[in-house]
Amino acid sequence: MSADSLGLGAMFLPPDGAEAGWLVCRRLRREDTAALYEAILTSLDHLRPWMPWADSYTREMAEDFVARHTSAPPSEPVTDTHYVAADRTGRLLGLCGLHGRLGAGRLEIGYWVDARHTKRGVATLSAAMLTERALELPGIDAVEIHHDEVNGVSGRVPAKLGFEHVATVKDEPEAPAESGVEWQWRLDKDAWPASPAKQLLDAARAAG
Ligand SMILES: CC(C)(COP(=O)(O)OP(=O)(O)OC[C@H]1O[C@@H](n2cnc3c(N)ncnc32)[C@H](O)[C@@H]1OP(=O)(O)O)[C@@H](O)C(=O)NCCC(=O)NCCS
């Protein structure tokens, strides 16, 4: 069911999570609140430059975020859905999400990773899994990743996955380190089968 056929603009049915080798992306749950809050609190210095909400983070903000994003029944269309990136022991490594803010036919992926677990491929593999899931949705023709141009680390993720840099646009800075210039990357559905993103997932799944 596409967003258009629902007549709900940018809403979409939230896909299930996914697994690939050592990493699991599963839907956010109420029980994640404590681990999420702990990960954010520990990572504040790392998150603050890029995530507007990280400026003065509180437990109430974590509780409110989790409550808002876990309240809809799984079969109900949403505008945003969030996934915990976890290792095989269930430890939370980061959070990623699908967002319907680009309008019908396209979803945007967002991510952040706990400062203790960066540079291990968490964001790249998570984004590959969400790309796969998003492109399986009827009516979704492309997935995008947007980041501020000075956040080069974030930009490595779509570049590695084979997304195409399609636009550079002015954007109001929302977080302290942002320059106000946004890079937009896109992977179209027909590019998925031969993409580095699919190859990465295939390799991770083959490795078990
Ligand atoms: C951006 C972010 C999500 C990347 O997460 P990650 O799990 O470390 O990323 P990956 O391990 O998949 O690595 C992606 C690439 O970035 C590189 N990288 C990751 N952290 C880096 C760092 N601190 N310095 C330099 N390069 C880094 C990796 O080496 C890899 O590049 P390579 O393939 O050329 O080696 C993480 O740094 C983060 O949470 N940043 C703060 C929040 C944020 O910026 N979110 C995105 C907003 S658009």
Coordinates of N, CA and C and ligand atoms in Angstrom, one line a residue:
M1 N 0.9 -1.2 0.0 CA 0.0 0.0 0.0 C 0.9 1.2 0.0
S2 N 0.8 2.0 -1.0 CA 1.7 3.2 -1.1 C 1.1 4.4 -0.3
A3 N 1.9 5.3 0.0 CA 1.4 6.5 0.7 C 0.3 7.2 -0.1
D4 N 0.5 7.2 -1.5 CA -0.5 7.9 -2.3 C -1.8 7.1 -2.2
S5 N -1.8 5.8 -2.3 CA -3.0 5.1 -2.3 C -3.7 5.2 -1.0
L6 N -3.0 5.5 0.1 CA -3.6 5.7 1.4 C -4.2 7.2 1.5
G7 N -3.7 8.0 0.6 CA -4.1 9.4 0.6 C -3.6 10.1 1.9
L8 N -2.4 9.6 2.3 CA -1.9 10.2 3.6 C -0.5 10.9 3.3
G9 N -0.3 11.3 2.1 CA 0.9 12.1 1.9 C 2.1 11.2 2.1
A10 N 2.9 11.6 3.1 CA 4.2 10.9 3.3 C 4.2 9.8 4.3
M11 N 3.0 9.2 4.5 CA 2.9 8.1 5.5 C 3.3 6.8 4.8
F12 N 3.8 5.8 5.5 CA 4.1 4.5 5.0 C 3.9 3.4 6.0
L13 N 3.7 2.2 5.6 CA 3.6 1.1 6.5 C 5.0 0.7 7.0
P14 N 5.3 0.8 8.3 CA 6.6 0.5 8.8 C 7.1 -0.9 8.5
P15 N 8.2 -1.0 7.8 CA 8.7 -2.4 7.5 C 9.3 -3.0 8.8
D16 N 9.3 -4.4 8.7 CA 10.0 -5.1 9.8 C 11.4 -4.8 9.9
G17 N 12.1 -5.2 10.9 CA 13.5 -5.0 11.0 C 14.2 -6.0 10.1
A18 N 15.6 -6.1 10.2 CA 16.4 -7.0 9.3 C 17.6 -7.4 10.1
E19 N 18.3 -8.4 9.6 CA 19.5 -8.9 10.2 C 20.6 -9.1 9.1
A20 N 21.8 -8.9 9.4 CA 22.9 -9.1 8.4 C 24.1 -9.4 9.2
G21 N 24.5 -10.7 9.3 CA 25.7 -11.1 10.0 C 25.6 -10.7 11.5
W22 N 26.6 -9.9 11.9 CA 26.8 -9.5 13.3 C 25.8 -8.4 13.8
L23 N 25.0 -7.9 12.8 CA 24.2 -6.7 13.2 C 22.7 -7.0 13.0
V24 N 21.9 -6.5 13.9 CA 20.5 -6.6 13.8 C 19.9 -5.2 13.9
C25 N 18.9 -5.0 13.0 CA 18.1 -3.7 13.1 C 16.7 -4.1 13.4
R26 N 16.3 -3.8 14.6 CA 14.9 -4.2 15.0 C 14.1 -3.0 15.4
R27 N 12.8 -3.1 15.3 CA 11.9 -2.0 15.6 C 12.2 -1.5 17.1
L28 N 12.1 -0.2 17.3 CA 12.3 0.3 18.6 C 11.1 -0.2 19.5
R29 N 11.5 -0.5 20.8 CA 10.5 -1.0 21.7 C 10.5 -0.1 23.0
R30 N 9.4 -0.2 23.7 CA 9.3 0.5 25.0 C 10.5 0.2 25.9
E31 N 10.9 -1.0 26.0 CA 11.9 -1.5 26.9 C 13.3 -0.9 26.5
D32 N 13.4 -0.3 25.4 CA 14.7 0.3 24.9 C 15.0 1.6 25.6
T33 N 14.1 2.2 26.4 CA 14.2 3.5 26.9 C 15.5 3.7 27.7
A34 N 15.8 2.8 28.6 CA 16.9 3.0 29.5 C 18.2 2.9 28.7
A35 N 18.3 1.9 27.8 CA 19.6 1.7 27.0 C 19.8 2.9 26.1
L36 N 18.7 3.4 25.5 CA 18.8 4.5 24.6 C 19.3 5.7 25.4
Y37 N 18.7 6.0 26.5 CA 19.1 7.1 27.3 C 20.6 7.0 27.7
E38 N 21.0 5.9 28.1 CA 22.4 5.7 28.5 C 23.3 5.9 27.4
A39 N 23.0 5.4 26.2 CA 23.8 5.5 25.0 C 23.9 7.0 24.6
I40 N 22.8 7.7 24.6 CA 22.8 9.1 24.3 C 23.7 9.9 25.3
L41 N 23.4 9.7 26.5 CA 24.1 10.4 27.6 C 25.6 10.2 27.5
T42 N 26.0 9.0 27.2 CA 27.5 8.7 27.1 C 28.0 9.3 25.8
S43 N 27.2 9.5 24.8 CA 27.7 10.0 23.5 C 27.4 11.5 23.3
L44 N 27.0 12.2 24.3 CA 26.6 13.6 24.1 C 27.6 14.5 23.3
D45 N 28.9 14.4 23.7 CA 29.9 15.2 23.0 C 30.0 14.9 21.5
H46 N 29.8 13.6 21.2 CA 29.9 13.1 19.8 C 28.6 13.5 19.0
L47 N 27.5 13.5 19.7 CA 26.2 13.8 19.0 C 25.9 15.3 18.9
R48 N 26.3 16.0 19.9 CA 25.9 17.4 20.0 C 26.1 18.3 18.7
P49 N 27.3 18.1 18.1 CA 27.6 18.9 16.9 C 26.5 18.7 15.8
W50 N 25.9 17.5 15.7 CA 25.1 17.2 14.5 C 23.7 17.0 14.8
M51 N 23.3 16.7 16.1 CA 21.9 16.3 16.4 C 21.3 17.4 17.2
P52 N 20.3 18.1 16.7 CA 19.8 19.3 17.4 C 19.2 19.0 18.8
W53 N 18.7 17.7 18.9 CA 18.1 17.3 20.2 C 19.1 17.0 21.3
A54 N 20.4 16.9 20.9 CA 21.4 16.5 21.9 C 21.9 17.6 22.8
D55 N 21.4 18.8 22.6 CA 22.0 19.9 23.3 C 21.8 19.8 24.8
S56 N 20.6 19.5 25.3 CA 20.4 19.3 26.8 C 19.4 18.2 26.9
Y57 N 20.0 17.0 26.8 CA 19.2 15.8 26.7 C 18.8 15.3 28.1
T58 N 17.5 14.9 28.3 CA 17.0 14.5 29.6 C 16.3 13.1 29.4
R59 N 16.2 12.4 30.6 CA 15.5 11.1 30.6 C 14.1 11.3 30.1
E60 N 13.4 12.4 30.4 CA 12.1 12.7 29.9 C 12.0 12.7 28.4
M61 N 13.1 13.3 27.8 CA 13.1 13.4 26.3 C 13.2 12.0 25.7
A62 N 14.0 11.1 26.4 CA 14.1 9.7 25.9 C 12.8 9.0 26.1
E63 N 12.1 9.2 27.2 CA 10.8 8.5 27.5 C 9.8 9.0 26.5
D64 N 9.8 10.3 26.2 CA 8.8 10.9 25.3 C 9.1 10.4 23.9
F65 N 10.3 10.3 23.5 CA 10.7 9.9 22.1 C 10.2 8.4 21.9
V66 N 10.6 7.6 22.9 CA 10.2 6.2 22.7 C 8.7 6.0 22.8
A67 N 8.0 6.7 23.7 CA 6.6 6.5 23.7 C 5.9 7.0 22.4
R68 N 6.4 8.1 21.9 CA 5.8 8.6 20.6 C 6.0 7.6 19.4
H69 N 7.2 6.9 19.4 CA 7.5 6.1 18.3 C 7.2 4.6 18.5
T70 N 6.6 4.3 19.6 CA 6.2 2.9 19.8 C 4.7 2.7 20.0
S71 N 4.0 3.8 19.9 CA 2.6 3.8 20.3 C 1.7 3.3 19.2
A72 N 2.1 3.4 17.9 CA 1.2 3.0 16.8 C 1.2 1.5 16.7
P73 N 0.1 0.9 16.4 CA 0.0 -0.5 16.1 C 0.9 -0.8 14.9
P74 N 1.6 -2.0 14.8 CA 2.5 -2.3 13.7 C 1.9 -2.1 12.3
S75 N 0.6 -2.3 12.2 CA -0.1 -2.3 10.9 C -0.6 -0.9 10.5
E76 N -0.3 0.1 11.3 CA -0.7 1.5 11.1 C 0.3 2.3 10.3
P77 N -0.1 3.0 9.3 CA 0.9 3.9 8.6 C 1.5 5.0 9.5
V78 N 2.8 5.3 9.3 CA 3.5 6.3 10.1 C 4.2 7.2 9.2
T79 N 4.7 8.3 9.8 CA 5.6 9.2 9.0 C 7.1 9.0 9.3
D80 N 7.3 8.3 10.5 CA 8.7 8.0 10.9 C 8.7 6.6 11.6
T81 N 9.7 5.9 11.4 CA 9.9 4.6 12.2 C 11.3 4.4 12.6
H82 N 11.6 4.0 13.8 CA 12.9 3.9 14.3 C 13.3 2.5 14.6
Y83 N 14.6 2.2 14.4 CA 15.2 0.9 14.6 C 16.4 0.9 15.5
V84 N 16.5 0.0 16.4 CA 17.7 -0.1 17.2 C 18.7 -1.0 16.4
A85 N 19.9 -0.5 16.3 CA 21.0 -1.3 15.7 C 21.6 -2.0 16.9
A86 N 21.6 -3.3 16.9 CA 22.1 -4.0 18.0 C 23.1 -5.1 17.6
D87 N 24.0 -5.5 18.5 CA 24.8 -6.7 18.1 C 24.0 -8.0 18.5
R88 N 24.6 -9.1 18.3 CA 23.9 -10.4 18.5 C 23.6 -10.6 20.0
T89 N 24.3 -9.9 20.9 CA 23.9 -10.1 22.3 C 22.7 -9.2 22.7
G90 N 22.3 -8.3 21.7 CA 21.2 -7.4 22.0 C 21.6 -6.1 22.4
R91 N 22.9 -5.8 22.6 CA 23.4 -4.5 23.0 C 23.1 -3.4 22.0
L92 N 22.5 -2.3 22.5 CA 22.2 -1.2 21.6 C 23.5 -0.5 21.1
L93 N 23.7 -0.4 19.8 CA 24.9 0.3 19.3 C 24.6 1.6 18.6
G94 N 23.3 1.8 18.3 CA 22.9 3.1 17.7 C 21.4 3.0 17.3
L95 N 21.0 4.1 16.6 CA 19.6 4.1 16.2 C 19.6 4.6 14.8
C96 N 18.6 4.0 14.0 CA 18.5 4.5 12.7 C 17.0 4.6 12.4
G97 N 16.6 5.3 11.3 CA 15.2 5.4 11.1 C 14.9 5.7 9.7
L98 N 13.6 5.4 9.3 CA 13.0 5.8 8.0 C 12.1 6.9 8.2
H99 N 12.2 7.9 7.3 CA 11.4 9.1 7.5 C 10.6 9.4 6.2
G100 N 9.3 9.8 6.3 CA 8.5 10.1 5.1 C 8.5 11.5 4.8
R101 N 9.5 12.3 5.2 CA 9.5 13.7 5.0 C 9.8 14.2 3.6
L102 N 10.1 13.3 2.7 CA 10.5 13.7 1.3 C 9.2 13.7 0.4
G103 N 8.1 13.3 0.9 CA 6.9 13.2 0.1 C 6.8 11.8 -0.5
A104 N 5.7 11.6 -1.3 CA 5.4 10.2 -1.8 C 6.5 9.6 -2.6
G105 N 6.7 8.3 -2.5 CA 7.6 7.6 -3.4 C 9.1 7.5 -2.9
R106 N 9.4 8.3 -1.9 CA 10.8 8.3 -1.4 C 10.8 8.3 0.1
L107 N 11.8 7.6 0.7 CA 12.0 7.7 2.2 C 13.4 8.1 2.4
E108 N 13.6 8.8 3.6 CA 14.9 9.2 4.0 C 15.4 8.4 5.1
I109 N 16.7 8.0 5.1 CA 17.3 7.3 6.2 C 18.1 8.2 7.1
G110 N 17.9 8.1 8.4 CA 18.7 8.8 9.4 C 19.4 7.9 10.3
Y111 N 20.5 8.3 11.0 CA 21.3 7.4 11.9 C 22.1 8.2 12.8
W112 N 22.4 7.6 14.0 CA 23.5 8.0 14.8 C 24.0 6.7 15.5
V113 N 25.2 6.8 15.9 CA 25.8 5.6 16.5 C 26.5 6.0 17.9
D114 N 26.3 5.1 18.9 CA 26.9 5.3 20.2 C 28.4 5.5 20.0
A115 N 28.9 6.6 20.7 CA 30.3 6.9 20.5 C 31.3 5.7 20.8
R116 N 30.8 4.8 21.6 CA 31.7 3.6 22.0 C 31.7 2.6 20.8
H117 N 30.9 2.8 19.8 CA 30.8 1.7 18.8 C 30.9 2.2 17.4
T118 N 31.6 3.4 17.2 CA 31.7 3.9 15.9 C 32.9 3.2 15.2
K119 N 33.0 3.5 13.9 CA 34.1 3.0 13.0 C 34.1 1.5 12.9
R120 N 32.9 0.9 13.1 CA 32.9 -0.6 13.0 C 31.9 -1.0 11.9
G121 N 31.3 0.0 11.2 CA 30.4 -0.3 10.1 C 28.9 -0.3 10.6
V122 N 28.6 0.1 11.8 CA 27.3 0.0 12.3 C 26.3 0.9 11.4
A123 N 26.7 2.1 11.2 CA 25.9 3.0 10.4 C 25.7 2.5 8.9
T124 N 26.8 2.1 8.4 CA 26.8 1.6 7.0 C 25.9 0.4 6.8
L125 N 26.1 -0.6 7.6 CA 25.3 -1.8 7.5 C 23.9 -1.6 7.9
S126 N 23.6 -0.7 8.9 CA 22.2 -0.4 9.2 C 21.5 0.3 8.1
A127 N 22.2 1.2 7.5 CA 21.6 2.0 6.4 C 21.4 1.0 5.2
A128 N 22.2 0.1 5.0 CA 22.0 -0.9 3.9 C 20.7 -1.7 4.2
M129 N 20.6 -2.1 5.4 CA 19.4 -2.9 5.7 C 18.1 -2.1 5.6
L130 N 18.1 -0.8 6.0 CA 16.9 0.0 5.9 C 16.6 0.3 4.4
T131 N 17.7 0.5 3.7 CA 17.5 0.7 2.2 C 16.8 -0.5 1.6
E132 N 17.2 -1.7 1.9 CA 16.6 -2.9 1.4 C 15.1 -2.9 1.8
R133 N 14.9 -2.7 3.1 CA 13.5 -2.8 3.6 C 12.6 -1.7 2.9
A134 N 13.1 -0.5 2.8 CA 12.4 0.6 2.3 C 12.0 0.3 0.8
L135 N 13.0 -0.2 0.1 CA 12.7 -0.4 -1.4 C 11.8 -1.6 -1.6
E136 N 11.5 -2.4 -0.6 CA 10.6 -3.5 -0.7 C 9.1 -3.0 -0.5
L137 N 9.0 -1.8 0.0 CA 7.6 -1.2 0.2 C 7.0 -0.8 -1.1
P138 N 5.8 -1.2 -1.3 CA 5.1 -0.8 -2.5 C 5.0 0.7 -2.6
G139 N 5.3 1.2 -3.7 CA 5.2 2.7 -3.9 C 6.4 3.5 -3.6
I140 N 7.4 2.8 -3.0 CA 8.7 3.5 -2.7 C 9.7 3.2 -3.8
D141 N 10.1 4.3 -4.5 CA 11.0 4.1 -5.7 C 12.4 4.5 -5.4
A142 N 12.7 5.2 -4.3 CA 14.0 5.6 -4.0 C 14.2 5.9 -2.5
V143 N 15.4 5.8 -2.1 CA 15.8 6.1 -0.7 C 16.9 7.1 -0.7
E144 N 16.8 8.1 0.2 CA 17.8 9.2 0.3 C 18.5 9.2 1.6
I145 N 19.7 9.8 1.6 CA 20.4 10.1 2.8 C 20.9 11.5 2.7
H146 N 20.6 12.4 3.7 CA 20.9 13.8 3.6 C 21.9 14.1 4.8
H147 N 22.9 14.9 4.6 CA 23.7 15.3 5.7 C 24.3 16.7 5.4
D148 N 24.8 17.3 6.5 CA 25.4 18.6 6.3 C 26.8 18.4 5.6
E149 N 27.2 19.3 4.7 CA 28.4 19.1 3.9 C 29.6 18.9 4.7
V150 N 29.7 19.5 5.9 CA 30.9 19.4 6.7 C 30.9 18.1 7.6
N151 N 29.8 17.4 7.6 CA 29.7 16.1 8.3 C 30.1 15.0 7.3
G152 N 31.4 15.0 7.0 CA 32.0 14.1 6.0 C 31.9 12.7 6.4
V153 N 31.9 12.4 7.7 CA 31.8 11.0 8.2 C 30.4 10.5 7.8
S154 N 29.4 11.3 8.1 CA 28.1 10.8 7.7 C 28.0 10.6 6.2
G155 N 28.6 11.4 5.4 CA 28.6 11.3 4.0 C 29.3 10.1 3.5
R156 N 30.2 9.5 4.3 CA 30.9 8.3 3.8 C 29.9 7.1 3.7
V157 N 28.8 7.2 4.5 CA 27.8 6.1 4.5 C 27.1 5.9 3.1
P158 N 26.4 6.9 2.6 CA 25.8 6.8 1.3 C 26.8 6.5 0.2
A159 N 28.0 7.2 0.3 CA 29.0 7.0 -0.7 C 29.4 5.5 -0.8
K160 N 29.6 4.9 0.4 CA 30.0 3.5 0.4 C 28.9 2.6 -0.1
L161 N 27.7 3.0 0.1 CA 26.6 2.1 -0.3 C 26.2 2.3 -1.7
G162 N 26.8 3.2 -2.4 CA 26.5 3.3 -3.9 C 25.4 4.3 -4.2
F163 N 25.0 5.1 -3.1 CA 24.0 6.2 -3.4 C 24.7 7.2 -4.3
E164 N 23.9 7.9 -5.1 CA 24.4 9.0 -6.0 C 24.2 10.3 -5.3
H165 N 25.2 11.2 -5.3 CA 25.0 12.5 -4.8 C 24.2 13.3 -5.9
V166 N 23.0 13.6 -5.5 CA 22.1 14.2 -6.5 C 21.8 15.7 -6.3
A167 N 22.1 16.2 -5.1 CA 21.9 17.7 -5.0 C 22.7 18.2 -3.8
T168 N 23.0 19.5 -3.9 CA 23.6 20.2 -2.8 C 22.7 21.4 -2.6
V169 N 22.0 21.5 -1.4 CA 21.0 22.6 -1.2 C 21.3 23.4 0.0
K170 N 20.8 24.6 0.1 CA 20.9 25.4 1.3 C 19.9 24.9 2.3
D171 N 20.3 24.9 3.5 CA 19.3 24.3 4.5 C 19.6 25.1 5.8
E172 N 18.6 25.4 6.6 CA 18.8 26.2 7.8 C 19.6 25.3 8.8
P173 N 20.8 25.7 9.3 CA 21.5 24.9 10.3 C 20.6 24.7 11.5
E174 N 20.6 23.4 12.0 CA 19.8 23.1 13.1 C 20.7 22.6 14.3
A175 N 21.9 22.2 14.0 CA 22.8 21.7 15.1 C 24.1 22.6 15.0
P176 N 24.8 22.7 16.1 CA 25.9 23.6 16.2 C 27.0 23.5 15.1
A177 N 27.3 22.3 14.6 CA 28.4 22.2 13.7 C 28.0 22.4 12.2
E178 N 26.7 22.4 12.0 CA 26.2 22.4 10.6 C 26.5 23.7 9.9
S179 N 26.8 23.6 8.6 CA 27.2 24.8 7.8 C 26.0 25.4 7.2
G180 N 24.9 24.7 7.0 CA 23.7 25.2 6.3 C 23.7 24.8 4.9
V181 N 24.6 23.9 4.5 CA 24.6 23.3 3.1 C 24.4 21.8 3.3
E182 N 23.4 21.4 2.6 CA 23.0 19.9 2.8 C 23.4 19.2 1.5
W183 N 24.0 18.0 1.7 CA 24.2 17.1 0.6 C 23.1 16.0 0.6
Q184 N 22.6 15.8 -0.6 CA 21.5 14.8 -0.7 C 22.0 13.7 -1.6
W185 N 21.8 12.5 -1.2 CA 22.2 11.3 -1.9 C 21.0 10.4 -2.1
R186 N 20.9 9.7 -3.2 CA 19.8 8.9 -3.6 C 20.2 7.6 -4.2
L187 N 19.4 6.5 -3.8 CA 19.6 5.2 -4.5 C 18.2 4.9 -5.0
D188 N 18.1 4.7 -6.3 CA 16.8 4.4 -6.9 C 16.6 2.9 -6.9
K189 N 15.3 2.5 -6.9 CA 15.0 1.1 -6.7 C 15.7 0.2 -7.8
D190 N 15.7 0.7 -9.0 CA 16.3 -0.1 -10.1 C 17.8 -0.3 -10.0
A191 N 18.4 0.6 -9.1 CA 19.9 0.5 -8.9 C 20.2 -0.5 -7.8
W192 N 19.2 -0.9 -7.0 CA 19.4 -1.7 -5.8 C 20.1 -3.1 -6.2
P193 N 19.7 -3.9 -7.2 CA 20.3 -5.2 -7.3 C 21.8 -5.2 -7.5
A194 N 22.3 -4.2 -8.2 CA 23.8 -4.2 -8.5 C 24.5 -3.2 -7.5
S195 N 23.8 -2.8 -6.5 CA 24.5 -1.7 -5.6 C 25.5 -2.3 -4.6
P196 N 26.5 -1.5 -4.2 CA 27.4 -1.9 -3.2 C 26.6 -2.2 -1.9
A197 N 25.4 -1.5 -1.7 CA 24.6 -1.8 -0.5 C 24.2 -3.2 -0.4
K198 N 23.6 -3.7 -1.5 CA 23.2 -5.1 -1.6 C 24.4 -6.0 -1.4
Q199 N 25.5 -5.7 -2.1 CA 26.7 -6.6 -2.0 C 27.1 -6.7 -0.5
L200 N 27.1 -5.5 0.1 CA 27.5 -5.5 1.6 C 26.6 -6.4 2.4
L201 N 25.3 -6.3 2.2 CA 24.4 -7.2 2.9 C 24.6 -8.6 2.6
D202 N 24.7 -8.9 1.3 CA 24.9 -10.3 0.9 C 26.2 -10.9 1.6
A203 N 27.3 -10.1 1.6 CA 28.5 -10.6 2.2 C 28.4 -10.8 3.7
A204 N 27.7 -9.8 4.4 CA 27.5 -10.0 5.8 C 26.6 -11.2 6.1
R205 N 25.6 -11.4 5.3 CA 24.7 -12.6 5.6 C 25.5 -13.9 5.2
A206 N 26.3 -13.9 4.2 CA 27.1 -15.1 3.9 C 28.1 -15.4 5.0
A207 N 28.6 -14.4 5.6 CA 29.6 -14.6 6.7 C 28.9 -15.1 8.0
G208 N 27.6 -14.9 8.0 CA 26.8 -15.4 9.2 C 26.9 -14.6 10.4
Ligands
LIG1 C1 28.1 9.5 11.3 C2 28.0 8.2 12.1 C3 26.5 7.7 12.2 C4 28.9 7.1 11.5 O1 28.7 5.9 12.2 P1 29.7 4.7 12.2 O2 28.9 3.5 12.6 O3 30.9 5.0 12.9 O4 30.0 4.6 10.6 P2 30.7 3.4 9.9 O5 31.5 2.6 10.9 O6 29.6 2.7 9.1 O7 31.7 4.2 9.0 C5 31.4 4.9 7.8 C6 32.7 5.6 7.4 O8 33.0 6.7 8.2 C7 34.3 6.5 8.7 N1 34.3 7.0 10.1 C8 33.5 6.7 11.1 N2 33.8 7.4 12.2 C9 34.8 8.2 11.8 C10 35.6 9.2 12.5 N3 35.3 9.6 13.8 N4 36.6 9.8 11.8 C11 36.8 9.5 10.5 N5 36.2 8.6 9.8 C12 35.2 8.0 10.5 C13 34.6 5.0 8.7 O9 35.9 4.7 8.7 C14 33.9 4.7 7.3 O10 34.7 5.2 6.2 P3 35.6 4.2 5.4 O11 34.8 3.2 4.8 O12 36.2 5.1 4.4 O13 36.6 3.7 6.3 C15 28.5 8.5 13.6 O14 29.8 9.0 13.5 C16 27.6 9.4 14.4 O15 26.8 8.9 15.1 N6 27.9 10.7 14.3 C17 27.1 11.7 15.0 C18 25.7 11.8 14.6 C19 25.6 12.0 13.1 O16 26.4 12.8 12.5 N7 24.6 11.4 12.4 C20 24.3 11.7 11.0 C21 23.6 12.9 10.8 S1 23.3 13.2 9.1

